mmCIF file of C-alpha atoms in Angstrom:
data_model
loop_
_atom_site.group_PDB
_atom_site.id
_atom_site.type_symbol
_atom_site.label_atom_id
_atom_site.label_comp_id
_atom_site.label_asym_id
_atom_site.label_seq_id
_atom_site.Cartn_x
_atom_site.Cartn_y
_atom_site.Cartn_z
ATOM 1 C CA UNK Q 1 -15.121 15.579 -11.309
ATOM 2 C CA UNK Q 2 -14.028 11.992 -11.718
ATOM 3 C CA UNK Q 3 -12.644 10.452 -8.518
ATOM 4 C CA UNK Q 4 -9.034 9.328 -8.611
ATOM 5 C CA UNK Q 5 -7.726 6.294 -6.815
ATOM 6 C CA UNK Q 6 -4.619 6.794 -4.701
ATOM 7 C CA UNK Q 7 -2.720 3.687 -3.773
ATOM 8 C CA UNK Q 8 -0.849 3.728 -0.517
ATOM 9 C CA UNK Q 9 2.219 1.538 -0.433
ATOM 10 C CA UNK Q 10 2.361 -0.512 2.762
ATOM 11 C CA UNK Q 11 5.545 -0.152 4.768
ATOM 12 C CA UNK Q 12 7.579 -3.235 3.830
ATOM 13 C CA UNK Q 13 10.144 -4.879 6.056
ATOM 14 C CA UNK Q 14 13.516 -6.564 5.627
ATOM 15 C CA UNK Q 15 14.256 -8.162 2.275
ATOM 16 C CA UNK Q 16 10.781 -7.321 1.038
ATOM 17 C CA UNK Q 17 11.626 -3.618 1.054
ATOM 18 C CA UNK Q 18 14.535 -4.016 -1.345
ATOM 19 C CA UNK Q 19 12.849 -6.664 -3.472
ATOM 20 C CA UNK Q 20 9.757 -4.486 -3.664
ATOM 21 C CA UNK Q 21 11.643 -1.493 -5.002
ATOM 22 C CA UNK Q 22 11.253 -2.194 -8.706
ATOM 23 C CA UNK Q 23 12.997 1.009 -9.683
ATOM 24 C CA UNK Q 24 16.170 0.083 -7.842
ATOM 25 C CA UNK Q 25 16.111 -3.410 -9.323
ATOM 26 C CA UNK Q 26 15.475 -2.105 -12.827
ATOM 27 C CA UNK Q 27 18.280 0.430 -12.624
ATOM 28 C CA UNK Q 28 20.680 -2.260 -11.403
ATOM 29 C CA UNK Q 29 19.314 -5.335 -13.153
ATOM 30 C CA UNK Q 30 22.843 -6.421 -14.045
ATOM 31 C CA UNK Q 31 23.783 -6.525 -10.330
ATOM 32 C CA UNK Q 32 21.402 -8.951 -8.606
ATOM 33 C CA UNK Q 33 23.848 -11.318 -6.960
ATOM 34 C CA UNK Q 34 23.341 -11.644 -3.192
ATOM 35 C CA UNK Q 35 26.353 -9.403 -2.451
ATOM 36 C CA UNK Q 36 24.881 -6.721 -4.756
ATOM 37 C CA UNK Q 37 21.493 -6.902 -3.056
ATOM 38 C CA UNK Q 38 23.124 -6.671 0.362
ATOM 39 C CA UNK Q 39 25.114 -3.629 -0.772
ATOM 40 C CA UNK Q 40 21.816 -2.096 -1.931
ATOM 41 C CA UNK Q 41 20.407 -2.409 1.566
ATOM 42 C CA UNK Q 42 23.212 -0.194 2.840
ATOM 43 C CA UNK Q 43 22.440 2.426 0.174
ATOM 44 C CA UNK Q 44 18.806 2.446 1.280
ATOM 45 C CA UNK Q 45 19.686 2.593 4.963
ATOM 46 C CA UNK Q 46 17.981 -0.718 5.729
ATOM 47 C CA UNK Q 47 18.692 -3.286 8.393
ATOM 48 C CA UNK Q 48 21.472 -5.256 6.679
ATOM 49 C CA UNK Q 49 21.415 -8.100 9.218
ATOM 50 C CA UNK Q 50 17.689 -8.622 8.804
ATOM 51 C CA UNK Q 51 17.922 -8.443 5.022
ATOM 52 C CA UNK Q 52 20.799 -10.935 4.980
ATOM 53 C CA UNK Q 53 18.869 -13.317 7.235
ATOM 54 C CA UNK Q 54 15.748 -12.983 5.052
ATOM 55 C CA UNK Q 55 17.821 -13.667 1.959
ATOM 56 C CA UNK Q 56 19.616 -16.701 3.419
ATOM 57 C CA UNK Q 57 16.429 -18.182 4.889
ATOM 58 C CA UNK Q 58 14.432 -17.554 1.699
ATOM 59 C CA UNK Q 59 11.853 -15.740 3.821
ATOM 60 C CA UNK Q 60 9.971 -14.343 0.824
ATOM 61 C CA UNK Q 61 10.725 -17.082 -1.728
ATOM 62 C CA UNK Q 62 7.232 -18.602 -1.629
ATOM 63 C CA UNK Q 63 5.556 -15.230 -1.839
ATOM 64 C CA UNK Q 64 7.704 -14.250 -4.822
ATOM 65 C CA UNK Q 65 6.913 -17.570 -6.493
ATOM 66 C CA UNK Q 66 3.172 -17.041 -5.916
ATOM 67 C CA UNK Q 67 3.383 -13.511 -7.324
ATOM 68 C CA UNK Q 68 5.323 -14.751 -10.348
ATOM 69 C CA UNK Q 69 2.847 -17.572 -11.051
ATOM 70 C CA UNK Q 70 -0.064 -15.181 -10.614
ATOM 71 C CA UNK Q 71 1.511 -12.976 -13.275
ATOM 72 C CA UNK Q 72 1.962 -15.950 -15.596
ATOM 73 C CA UNK Q 73 -1.706 -16.933 -15.146
ATOM 74 C CA UNK Q 74 -2.734 -13.331 -15.845
ATOM 75 C CA UNK Q 75 -0.631 -13.238 -19.038
ATOM 76 C CA UNK Q 76 1.705 -10.626 -17.606
ATOM 77 C CA UNK Q 77 4.690 -10.640 -19.892
ATOM 78 C CA UNK Q 78 6.472 -7.536 -18.692
ATOM 79 C CA UNK Q 79 6.438 -4.689 -16.239
ATOM 80 C CA UNK Q 80 4.652 -2.550 -15.682
ATOM 81 C CA UNK Q 81 1.387 -4.330 -16.473
ATOM 82 C CA UNK Q 82 -1.825 -2.637 -15.445
ATOM 83 C CA UNK Q 83 -5.224 -4.204 -14.880
ATOM 84 C CA UNK Q 84 -8.355 -2.097 -14.735
ATOM 85 C CA UNK Q 85 -11.361 -3.931 -13.292
ATOM 86 C CA UNK Q 86 -9.558 -7.205 -13.922
ATOM 87 C CA UNK Q 87 -8.881 -6.459 -17.599
ATOM 88 C CA UNK Q 88 -5.295 -6.088 -18.759
ATOM 89 C CA UNK Q 89 -4.585 -2.606 -20.105
ATOM 90 C CA UNK Q 90 -2.486 -2.959 -23.240
ATOM 91 C CA UNK Q 91 -2.266 0.743 -24.057
ATOM 92 C CA UNK Q 92 0.315 3.249 -23.014
ATOM 93 C CA UNK Q 93 0.824 3.722 -19.294
ATOM 94 C CA UNK Q 94 1.304 7.471 -19.137
ATOM 95 C CA UNK Q 95 -0.984 9.320 -16.724
ATOM 96 C CA UNK Q 96 -3.430 10.670 -19.321
ATOM 97 C CA UNK Q 97 -3.881 7.351 -21.112
ATOM 98 C CA UNK Q 98 -4.360 5.421 -17.870
ATOM 99 C CA UNK Q 99 -6.788 8.059 -16.567
ATOM 100 C CA UNK Q 100 -8.868 7.777 -19.733
ATOM 101 C CA UNK Q 101 -8.889 3.980 -19.504
ATOM 102 C CA UNK Q 102 -9.958 4.117 -15.849
ATOM 103 C CA UNK Q 103 -12.671 6.661 -16.642
ATOM 104 C CA UNK Q 104 -13.962 4.444 -19.479
ATOM 105 C CA UNK Q 105 -14.103 1.432 -17.174
ATOM 106 C CA UNK Q 106 -15.864 3.438 -14.489
ATOM 107 C CA UNK Q 107 -18.509 4.512 -17.042
ATOM 108 C CA UNK Q 108 -18.962 0.871 -18.135
ATOM 109 C CA UNK Q 109 -19.340 -0.210 -14.519
ATOM 110 C CA UNK Q 110 -21.889 2.516 -13.822
ATOM 111 C CA UNK Q 111 -24.024 1.593 -16.865
#
């Protein structure tokens, strides 16, 4: 059987937890004002004071900028964007298609 890679999401803290939840942001992309983000922390049961401090102090601004610029350099023009062995996957991103693409790359790497 072909091995599968399981990614474990690190436990984020403060503002990073909300900003890292792409699903929440996508579902509420029309509500990204600071007051909306702070309200979202309450819905997620997060530390509102810490989140507010992180937001006001721009704690993750540089990291977000670096991530954004990295995406620009990698020709990421939308989300999700998948890379397999450093090559952008332009096909569908359903499980079967991604599994096939990973398997193909693994075979290339083994050859």
